Amino acid sequence: MRKPAIITSLLLLLAGSALAQTFTTAQDIMDAVSATPEPVTLQATLDMTITSANGQSLSRTLRMWSEGDDRRVIKFIAPADIAGSGFLSLERPDGSSENMIYLPALDRVRRIAGGQQGDSFFGSDFSYSDMTGIDPDEYSHSLLETRDGPTYIIEAVPLPDSESPWERLLLEVPHDTLIPARVDYYLNGTAVRTLTTSDVSKVDGYLLARERRMDNLLSGSHTLIRQSEMTLDEDIPAEVFSERFLRR
Amino acid sequence: MRLHYLLPLLLGIGFSLTWAQTEFGFSGRIDSEFGVAWSGDLPVARAGLELSVSGQSGSGFFPDATFGATLLAGYDAASGEASLEPGSIHATLHLGDFDLSIGRQIVFWGSTDGINPVDVLNPRNLSFPPDARKIPVPLLRATWYAHDSFQLEAVLLPVFTPSVLPGEAWRPALKRGMLPPGSSISEQREPIQLLPEAEARNIQFGLRATTRFDGADVSLTYFHGFRSQPTLQPTLVPLAPGEFALQPRLHYSRIDLLGIDFSAAVSELILRGEFGWNMTSDADGADPLVENNYLQAVLGGEYAFSAGSNLIVQGILDWHAPDAGKTADSSFRLMTGLNHQLSTRTRLELAWLQDFDGSGTVMARVNHVFADGVTGHAGAWLFYGADGTQYGNWRDNSQVRIGMSYEF
């Protein structure tokens, strides 16, 4: 049932080694991206910096545990005013996701509606759907252009029954990494956000981007997430992906 | 003789190993709040300090035990009251599928927003009723995580703790219809609280079972104990011919609560419901000091709009069984809440509670994050309605409040 979240998954933007031949269709490119190896589990510390349009910054430190794109727990470690808050995402058998947040001040776990997938993730420029990853099976893809590099420009349009909050996405996928280097998110015909990835390197045999930046084109703010202290392919007990662990 | 030395040595080594695996963390909060009421009074001019220590013993995803303790200090220049009191102080043992917690704690039970008929374990501080915060109480809590989709909780509260009574401006007017003709009240005395005795038969307990399906959860609750808010009974004490003192008596009724609550994701809507049926010891309404049987039901939903807004609408029904020879007392309120993330730093909250008696309240609040750990808020509460209505009696308590806090 596991479906790789290759477009905007917060934590894993993995790709295999550079391929010899270029691709001529969007489906071939997406198949190649999907075929790249992924670690079974990932644990990482995330340093998040939220910068408003006037240049003022807020810092957040989070710890994340994930098992593919099916199950993910994220907990805030610092600063004190948000520490203990958490997010749990579980994939249902039908492929949709079940998301909950924990607010320690209220000792309460709240379920998040599908319509809230596009809402800000704890005040950042990333959304809840960015944290759960987007299933490529929910989109139809078209190859718009092949630039020097080569770099593929792909349009992704949500299928009618998709949970995606976006009207369409434009992806720039370099041939040598097959990690989307830039994603533009459109609503009502206008680009409203831009995701860029950087610091791509190999960790334990997997190629991944350590840094992701989301620019909110409407407000002028942006959020940078940098991964560190990564542990790949180490068993995570099933009980970690539970409300019990979220509260702890 | 060897054992005489060996045992303390082994205990010492064991304690040292346990201590070595114990991690501590310290945190705190400094806050201040200032308010002005429509009447011109200052309802709050407060500064507070909160110091906490927390930690765990053992390592890995599931340590052997976790613990936490909080000390609260504050001074309110508006009332002249200074306070120094413990907050939550508790330890939790993690024993396989069981969690066992002991100490002063706050526990949340329920699914709906703002008004929770089954959330009865903790009393509340009603000195500012629109924001009635929970008070931690001593309790023993055992949780059994039987399965991913099923958990059972049992809670024991050995000592009854009443809610902090509303301030003078928020108290209901006493009915004086019983005053004999030609007589008057020359003195109003402080209420007498008739608290349940600390004895075995007054130990409170609750059970709660929760099961989860895909996209939904349902909980059943049973609680045997007391209402933390009292029933008010004014009595007349004769002082002289035609002259009385008004002596309110506050009684905490024994209740057996049966409750059910749920939340479910239905497309882009979250449905939430909560129902609590309270059985008291005065089913026929014969004793004015004891609360009659009553039902509270909340049903509503939450819808998320694009661009960070979500809307909550809930209907709230309160029904009280009648006193002997009278009709039942019921009321219906509609609660509407709107939350909007204005920017990465600023969040707006609006809430409107409309009672079908024509009265209601509107709350608007802005929270802003100035820097890491530094937040500010500004809020306004407006009460409206005719005299004698639920919120109309609070018209003069309409107020604005501003505050800052720093957490470290």
XYZ file of C-alpha atoms in Angstrom:
656
model
C 0.000 0.000 0.000
C 2.972 2.312 0.389
C 3.040 5.091 -2.172
C 6.098 7.273 -2.460
C 5.519 10.967 -1.884
C 7.913 12.296 -4.421
C 6.615 15.750 -5.095
C 6.650 17.614 -1.847
C 7.350 15.115 0.873
C 8.990 17.149 3.589
C 11.639 14.727 4.507
C 12.468 12.403 1.711
C 13.307 13.659 -1.671
C 15.278 10.750 -2.884
C 16.551 9.746 -6.223
C 18.689 7.096 -7.706
C 21.917 7.637 -9.513
C 21.966 9.592 -12.714
C 20.462 7.763 -15.597
C 22.080 7.320 -18.910
C 19.235 8.262 -21.214
C 16.898 11.258 -21.209
C 13.146 10.862 -20.896
C 10.570 11.952 -23.437
C 7.317 11.621 -21.470
C 6.143 12.821 -18.059
C 5.060 9.308 -17.154
C 8.567 7.946 -17.809
C 10.051 10.664 -15.563
C 7.591 10.060 -12.745
C 8.085 6.300 -13.031
C 11.853 6.840 -12.757
C 11.396 9.041 -9.697
C 9.061 6.469 -8.140
C 11.552 3.696 -8.833
C 14.360 5.334 -6.870
C 15.265 3.539 -3.641
C 13.819 4.838 -0.365
C 14.770 3.970 3.185
C 12.147 1.972 5.043
C 12.285 4.310 8.029
C 13.738 7.720 8.760
C 14.379 9.584 12.006
C 15.642 13.152 11.817
C 15.887 16.463 13.627
C 14.427 19.390 11.731
C 15.523 22.970 12.290
C 12.810 25.264 11.031
C 13.263 29.004 10.503
C 10.201 31.087 9.712
C 11.012 34.502 8.271
C 8.324 37.136 7.792
C 8.256 39.655 4.942
C 10.019 42.278 7.076
C 12.912 39.914 7.773
C 12.079 38.925 11.379
C 12.673 35.256 12.136
C 11.287 32.573 14.446
C 13.067 29.290 15.111
C 11.597 25.861 15.754
C 13.240 22.512 16.436
C 11.333 19.331 15.669
C 11.982 15.609 15.813
C 10.458 13.370 13.190
C 9.918 9.620 12.846
C 8.529 8.197 9.609
C 7.894 4.843 8.021
C 7.765 5.406 4.291
C 4.951 7.804 3.602
C 2.371 5.700 5.405
C 3.066 6.782 8.963
C 4.729 9.843 10.404
C 5.063 11.523 13.808
C 6.531 14.998 14.269
C 7.053 16.561 17.701
C 8.185 20.058 18.587
C 11.189 20.205 20.912
C 11.761 23.962 21.082
C 11.039 26.799 21.750
C 9.194 26.414 25.052
C 5.943 28.022 23.914
C 5.349 25.277 21.366
C 7.405 22.366 22.769
C 5.393 19.182 23.229
C 2.996 19.921 20.375
C 2.897 17.162 17.815
C 1.491 15.852 14.570
C 0.526 12.297 13.642
C -0.269 11.165 10.120
C -1.484 7.664 9.274
C -2.436 6.372 5.862
C -5.785 4.626 5.652
C -6.304 1.455 3.624
C -8.053 3.477 0.894
C -4.948 5.658 0.459
C -6.352 8.756 2.177
C -4.624 10.062 5.275
C -5.782 10.448 8.865
C -4.122 13.389 10.588
C -4.143 14.488 14.209
C -2.426 17.217 16.182
C -1.652 17.218 19.906
C -1.810 20.436 21.921
C -0.198 19.919 25.348
C -1.719 23.043 26.915
C -5.155 21.476 26.447
C -3.997 17.840 26.832
C -6.004 17.259 23.707
C -5.603 15.394 20.424
C -7.598 16.961 17.600
C -8.470 15.385 14.298
C -7.710 17.494 11.211
C -10.201 17.616 8.357
C -9.241 16.906 4.771
C -9.937 20.543 3.941
C -7.282 21.623 6.439
C -4.511 19.869 4.518
C -3.568 23.193 2.939
C -3.515 25.059 6.275
C -0.291 26.362 7.747
C 1.681 23.768 9.708
C 2.008 25.400 13.151
C 2.411 28.899 11.717
C 5.029 28.022 9.112
C 4.850 28.460 5.332
C 4.621 24.684 4.970
C 1.175 23.101 5.041
C -0.036 19.879 6.663
C -0.116 18.266 3.226
C 3.566 19.141 2.793
C 4.274 17.199 5.982
C 2.363 14.117 4.879
C 3.656 14.112 1.324
C 1.603 14.147 -1.827
C 0.744 10.933 -3.560
C 1.756 11.188 -7.255
C -1.128 8.849 -8.058
C -3.448 11.735 -7.196
C -2.111 13.782 -10.136
C -1.978 13.610 -13.882
C 1.392 14.695 -15.283
C 2.422 16.436 -18.510
C 5.943 17.192 -19.723
C 5.878 20.871 -20.708
C 9.521 21.448 -21.546
C 12.999 19.944 -21.406
C 15.674 22.509 -20.536
C 19.439 22.285 -20.623
C 20.897 19.873 -18.144
C 18.563 18.326 -18.918
C 15.917 19.587 -16.495
C 12.330 18.514 -16.999
C 9.437 20.944 -16.476
C 6.377 18.919 -15.502
C 2.840 20.031 -14.837
C 0.922 18.050 -12.202
C -2.866 18.506 -12.066
C -4.891 16.909 -9.219
C -7.282 14.153 -10.295
C -10.983 14.808 -9.521
C -11.047 12.707 -6.321
C -7.710 14.013 -5.016
C -7.324 15.547 -1.521
C -4.824 18.055 -2.951
C -5.648 21.656 -2.015
C -3.829 22.983 -5.105
C -5.075 23.768 -8.608
C -1.871 22.604 -10.253
C 1.857 22.227 -9.605
C 4.841 23.004 -11.819
C 7.909 20.888 -11.097
C 11.506 21.330 -12.166
C 13.168 17.910 -12.074
C 16.917 17.765 -12.862
C 17.813 14.627 -14.772
C 20.924 13.907 -12.711
C 19.180 13.696 -9.300
C 15.508 13.219 -10.155
C 14.770 15.289 -7.023
C 12.371 18.151 -7.801
C 14.566 21.230 -7.365
C 11.632 23.626 -7.535
C 7.862 23.299 -7.242
C 5.433 26.143 -7.947
C 1.969 25.819 -6.395
C -0.967 27.427 -8.217
C -4.383 28.560 -7.014
C -6.867 30.459 -9.193
C -4.336 30.681 -11.988
C -1.666 32.325 -9.821
C 1.525 30.908 -8.314
C 1.059 31.288 -4.547
C 4.039 29.324 -3.189
C 7.417 28.092 -4.348
C 9.355 25.190 -2.882
C 13.080 24.911 -3.543
C 15.358 22.094 -2.425
C 19.113 22.227 -1.969
C 22.131 20.553 -0.361
C 21.547 17.275 -2.154
C 23.950 14.550 -1.053
C 24.147 10.834 -0.383
C 23.379 9.496 3.099
C 23.747 5.766 3.721
C 23.470 5.173 -0.009
C 20.351 7.297 -0.466
C 20.414 10.588 -2.328
C 18.432 13.211 -0.442
C 17.956 16.950 -0.093
C 18.836 18.223 3.366
C 17.370 21.674 2.910
C 13.951 22.817 1.769
C 12.635 26.349 1.529
C 9.002 27.340 1.037
C 8.287 30.882 -0.153
C 4.809 32.302 0.330
C 4.464 34.558 -2.702
C 1.381 36.297 -1.318
C 2.714 37.347 2.106
C 6.425 37.531 1.282
C 7.334 35.191 4.149
C 9.398 32.034 3.813
C 10.278 28.965 5.885
C 13.510 27.019 5.734
C 13.796 23.450 7.027
C 17.145 21.787 7.461
C 17.504 18.113 8.386
C 20.204 16.750 10.659
C 20.879 13.792 12.968
C 19.363 11.434 10.432
C 18.970 7.724 11.123
C 17.856 5.615 8.189
C 16.455 2.091 8.010
C 16.456 1.525 11.770
C 13.375 -0.254 13.132
C 10.799 2.045 14.698
C 8.268 0.279 16.970
C 4.726 0.333 15.636
C 3.589 1.940 18.914
C 5.476 5.110 17.986
C 2.849 5.923 15.365
C 0.104 6.262 17.933
C -1.795 8.828 19.948
C -0.038 7.471 23.042
C 3.413 8.404 21.727
C 2.107 11.713 20.392
C 1.006 12.700 23.910
C 4.225 11.619 25.593
C 26.671 -10.403 57.958
C 27.675 -10.179 54.326
C 24.068 -9.517 53.360
C 24.015 -6.668 55.819
C 26.504 -4.806 53.608
C 25.562 -6.312 50.272
C 21.953 -5.156 50.238
C 22.661 -1.425 50.709
C 25.480 -1.733 48.193
C 23.181 -3.292 45.577
C 20.486 -0.730 46.311
C 23.047 2.035 45.982
C 24.276 0.715 42.643
C 20.703 0.301 41.436
C 19.779 3.819 42.508
C 22.909 5.235 40.868
C 22.136 3.454 37.595
C 18.531 4.685 37.686
C 19.673 8.215 38.520
C 22.236 8.092 35.733
C 19.468 7.256 33.266
C 17.254 10.061 34.519
C 17.016 13.143 32.352
C 15.779 16.472 33.682
C 14.526 19.548 31.918
C 13.634 22.941 33.367
C 11.261 25.442 31.856
C 9.223 28.423 32.890
C 6.896 31.190 31.937
C 6.530 34.842 32.901
C 3.283 36.511 31.990
C 1.212 39.578 32.656
C -2.350 40.593 31.843
C -4.280 43.805 32.219
C -7.977 44.403 31.656
C -10.639 47.114 31.766
C -14.366 46.397 32.074
C -17.240 48.365 30.538
C -18.251 49.368 34.076
C -14.873 51.067 34.556
C -13.580 48.399 36.950
C -10.206 46.760 36.534
C -10.976 43.026 36.413
C -7.328 42.013 36.202
C -3.872 43.579 36.561
C -1.814 40.477 37.062
C 1.757 39.253 36.786
C 2.675 35.588 37.117
C 5.621 33.241 37.205
C 5.524 29.529 36.419
C 8.498 27.222 37.012
C 8.510 23.613 35.840
C 10.741 20.610 36.020
C 10.122 17.517 33.940
C 12.039 14.434 32.991
C 12.140 10.755 32.351
C 13.842 7.686 33.684
C 15.051 5.122 31.198
C 15.762 5.555 27.536
C 14.385 4.688 24.135
C 11.018 5.435 22.613
C 9.166 4.352 25.741
C 11.054 5.224 28.940
C 10.234 3.502 32.232
C 8.758 6.608 33.808
C 8.119 10.282 33.183
C 7.461 13.022 35.699
C 6.744 16.729 35.955
C 6.104 19.396 38.560
C 5.043 23.028 38.293
C 5.050 25.862 40.803
C 2.820 28.867 40.209
C 3.244 32.331 41.706
C 1.292 35.458 40.936
C 0.076 38.829 42.103
C -3.074 40.594 40.958
C -3.057 44.302 41.761
C -6.746 44.555 40.831
C -7.804 42.251 43.672
C -4.709 42.678 45.841
C -4.299 38.904 45.973
C -0.926 37.188 45.889
C -0.671 33.458 45.317
C 1.927 30.729 45.525
C 0.629 27.252 44.768
C 1.572 23.968 43.161
C 0.369 23.295 39.637
C 0.524 19.852 38.084
C 2.776 17.450 39.986
C 2.697 13.931 38.669
C 4.653 10.840 37.745
C 3.744 8.226 35.147
C 4.979 4.659 35.021
C 4.978 3.049 31.581
C 4.399 -0.667 32.074
C 4.060 -2.366 28.720
C 0.558 -1.633 27.467
C -0.285 0.197 30.697
C 0.382 3.759 31.790
C -0.092 4.482 35.474
C -0.112 8.155 36.560
C -0.304 9.528 40.054
C -0.374 13.081 41.330
C -2.032 16.431 40.688
C -3.081 16.358 37.056
C -5.330 17.840 34.431
C -7.154 15.305 32.288
C -9.210 16.132 29.223
C -12.194 13.970 28.322
C -14.440 14.839 25.409
C -14.555 15.699 21.724
C -16.369 18.996 21.217
C -15.025 22.541 21.453
C -15.426 24.869 24.404
C -18.271 23.040 26.141
C -17.686 19.415 27.133
C -20.460 17.575 29.005
C -18.230 14.561 29.820
C -15.149 16.540 30.873
C -15.954 16.443 34.582
C -12.777 15.295 36.322
C -11.167 18.680 36.965
C -12.850 21.605 38.720
C -12.437 25.022 37.160
C -11.334 28.452 38.217
C -14.473 30.491 37.513
C -13.105 33.860 38.621
C -13.288 34.810 34.909
C -16.064 32.470 33.676
C -15.576 33.049 29.912
C -12.086 31.558 30.274
C -12.660 29.071 33.097
C -9.357 27.230 33.336
C -9.036 23.768 34.799
C -7.510 23.179 38.204
C -5.188 20.165 38.596
C -6.429 17.706 41.230
C -4.899 14.670 42.958
C -5.817 11.551 41.049
C -4.692 8.095 40.090
C -5.053 7.319 36.381
C -4.536 3.964 34.693
C -4.675 3.668 30.923
C -4.656 0.361 29.097
C -3.742 0.536 25.424
C -5.326 -2.781 24.568
C -4.973 -2.318 20.832
C -4.134 0.353 18.261
C -7.817 1.117 18.066
C -8.970 0.607 21.651
C -8.004 2.064 25.000
C -9.525 1.953 28.450
C -8.968 4.525 31.200
C -9.775 4.324 34.880
C -9.427 7.348 37.145
C -9.700 7.545 40.933
C -10.051 10.894 42.727
C -9.666 10.308 46.453
C -10.436 13.889 47.513
C -13.134 16.249 46.257
C -11.968 19.674 45.081
C -14.604 22.328 44.300
C -14.377 24.861 41.502
C -13.189 28.346 42.412
C -16.356 30.425 42.692
C -17.023 33.295 40.297
C -16.025 36.746 41.396
C -18.682 39.077 42.820
C -19.463 40.642 39.442
C -20.203 37.258 37.861
C -22.440 35.761 40.564
C -26.131 35.233 39.853
C -28.552 37.541 41.611
C -30.196 35.898 44.603
C -33.950 35.477 44.398
C -35.632 37.269 47.243
C -39.208 36.262 46.491
C -39.373 34.299 49.723
C -38.980 37.441 51.819
C -42.081 37.959 54.027
C -44.079 41.136 53.244
C -42.887 44.191 55.130
C -39.533 42.709 56.009
C -36.072 43.522 54.693
C -32.591 42.058 54.301
C -30.067 44.030 56.298
C -27.081 41.753 55.883
C -25.728 39.513 53.149
C -23.398 36.848 54.454
C -20.613 34.944 52.737
C -21.787 31.601 51.316
C -21.481 28.463 53.418
C -19.919 25.673 51.370
C -21.337 22.231 52.148
C -18.423 20.168 50.856
C -18.481 16.361 50.687
C -16.582 14.898 53.623
C -13.251 13.224 52.947
C -14.439 9.681 53.529
C -14.420 6.397 51.619
C -17.967 6.651 50.277
C -17.156 10.024 48.714
C -14.219 8.770 46.659
C -14.864 9.650 43.028
C -14.005 7.481 40.049
C -14.456 7.398 36.297
C -14.119 4.940 33.434
C -13.668 5.782 29.784
C -13.411 3.452 26.799
C -12.343 4.772 23.404
C -12.399 2.958 20.107
C -11.136 4.217 16.773
C -12.217 3.413 13.254
C -10.887 4.796 10.001
C -11.439 8.518 10.356
C -13.593 8.335 13.486
C -13.440 7.703 17.214
C -16.139 7.031 19.800
C -15.835 7.119 23.601
C -18.123 5.949 26.381
C -17.739 7.554 29.802
C -19.019 6.749 33.268
C -18.279 8.977 36.263
C -19.371 8.568 39.865
C -18.681 11.610 41.995
C -19.790 15.173 42.572
C -20.489 18.267 40.508
C -17.577 20.643 41.012
C -19.972 23.586 40.715
C -22.464 24.074 43.523
C -26.214 24.405 43.718
C -27.082 27.723 45.337
C -29.737 27.840 48.034
C -30.399 31.226 49.696
C -31.797 31.052 53.229
C -33.102 33.778 55.526
C -31.707 34.120 59.021
C -33.892 36.254 61.309
C -31.983 39.057 63.022
C -34.835 41.095 64.441
C -38.595 41.338 63.760
C -38.937 42.000 60.009
C -35.199 41.955 59.520
C -33.194 39.132 58.004
C -29.709 38.176 56.958
C -29.381 36.469 53.580
C -27.283 33.348 53.980
C -26.465 31.491 50.745
C -25.625 27.806 51.047
C -23.655 26.017 48.378
C -24.199 22.295 47.948
C -22.213 19.953 45.727
C -24.540 17.304 44.339
C -23.566 13.697 43.914
C -23.847 12.613 40.273
C -23.595 9.488 38.166
C -22.704 10.565 34.646
C -23.211 8.447 31.547
C -21.655 9.992 28.475
C -20.852 9.337 24.866
C -18.756 11.484 22.548
C -17.315 11.154 19.076
C -15.435 12.871 16.282
C -15.461 11.824 12.643
C -13.900 13.113 9.451
C -16.532 13.289 6.734
C -14.976 14.629 3.547
C -13.814 18.149 4.414
C -15.918 18.303 7.564
C -15.112 17.147 11.095
C -18.259 16.178 12.989
C -18.129 16.268 16.788
C -20.720 15.343 19.359
C -20.898 14.912 23.101
C -23.780 13.891 25.335
C -23.839 13.641 29.114
C -26.763 12.333 31.199
C -26.339 13.155 34.883
C -28.324 11.302 37.508
C -28.466 12.911 40.917
C -29.870 11.799 44.251
C -32.922 14.047 43.795
C -34.644 12.529 40.776
C -38.058 13.809 41.818
C -36.853 17.383 42.417
C -37.971 17.472 46.031
C -34.781 18.887 47.597
C -33.875 22.419 46.458
C -30.308 21.955 47.696
C -29.665 19.007 45.396
C -29.389 19.347 41.624
C -32.088 17.535 39.644
C -31.228 15.055 36.892
C -29.892 16.900 33.873
C -28.727 16.389 30.317
C -26.227 18.374 28.304
C -25.747 17.654 24.616
C -23.409 19.293 22.104
C -23.438 18.541 18.388
C -21.600 20.367 15.643
C -18.958 20.443 12.984
C -15.784 22.124 11.817
C -15.150 23.193 8.259
C -11.828 24.404 6.895
C -11.701 27.082 4.250
C -8.670 27.716 2.112
C -6.093 30.270 3.279
C -5.968 29.105 6.874
C -9.509 29.692 8.143
C -11.714 27.208 9.903
C -15.293 27.563 11.082
C -16.853 25.729 14.021
C -20.613 25.613 14.575
C -22.156 23.784 17.542
C -25.610 23.532 19.050
C -25.761 23.143 22.850
C -28.813 21.800 24.658
C -29.213 21.931 28.436
C -32.196 20.188 30.026
C -32.908 19.999 33.739
C -35.584 17.745 35.174
C -38.341 19.741 36.882
C -38.782 20.359 40.566
C -41.835 18.637 41.989
C -44.954 20.133 40.430
C -43.078 22.346 37.958
C -42.045 22.108 34.320
C -38.612 21.120 33.063
C -36.014 23.818 32.549
C -34.260 23.765 29.191
C -32.155 26.111 27.106
C -30.525 26.025 23.702
C -27.424 27.899 22.620
C -25.660 28.192 19.288
C -21.888 28.575 19.266
C -20.010 29.830 16.220
C -16.236 30.066 16.143
C -13.895 31.293 13.437
C -10.116 30.924 13.569
C -7.899 32.544 10.986
C -4.122 32.487 10.592
C -3.492 36.063 9.468
C 0.234 35.530 9.009
C 3.004 33.247 10.232
C 2.983 35.207 13.495
C -0.598 36.357 13.965
C -3.741 34.373 14.628
C -7.297 35.705 14.977
C -10.034 33.960 16.960
C -13.698 34.952 16.937
C -16.449 33.256 18.930
C -20.136 34.016 19.227
C -22.447 32.268 21.677
C -26.159 33.021 21.210
C -28.721 31.836 23.736
C -32.314 31.400 22.632
C -33.364 33.677 25.503
C -32.012 36.536 23.352
C -28.786 37.054 25.253
C -25.323 36.163 24.102
C -21.634 36.882 24.096
C -19.057 37.735 21.444
C -15.322 37.214 21.897
C -12.545 38.470 19.618
C -8.921 37.697 20.308
C -5.623 38.254 18.493
C -2.482 36.279 19.334
C 0.848 37.477 18.005
C 4.275 35.866 18.279
C 6.830 38.662 18.738
C 9.898 36.449 19.013
C 10.807 32.888 19.970
C 8.866 32.217 23.161
C 7.426 35.742 23.359
C 3.723 36.033 22.597
C 1.158 38.746 23.111
C -2.607 38.722 23.068
C -5.438 41.203 22.995
C -9.032 40.204 23.469
C -12.487 41.677 23.907
C -15.580 40.080 25.468
C -18.997 41.621 24.876
C -22.100 40.437 26.748
C -25.609 41.464 25.722
C -29.213 40.687 26.563
C -32.055 41.774 28.816
C -31.941 41.794 32.606
C -32.466 38.318 34.005
C -31.151 36.533 30.919
C -28.093 34.290 31.026
C -25.621 36.750 29.502
C -27.617 39.961 29.946
C -26.753 39.867 33.655
C -23.091 40.191 32.657
C -23.470 43.278 30.431
C -21.356 45.439 32.727
C -18.638 42.792 32.685
C -17.923 43.374 28.985
C -14.211 44.006 28.883
C -10.937 44.124 27.007
C -7.740 42.399 28.083
C -4.177 42.579 26.836
C -1.256 40.431 27.902
C 2.274 39.296 27.196
C 4.101 36.104 28.045
C 7.620 34.772 27.756
C 8.292 31.051 27.916
C 11.747 29.666 28.414
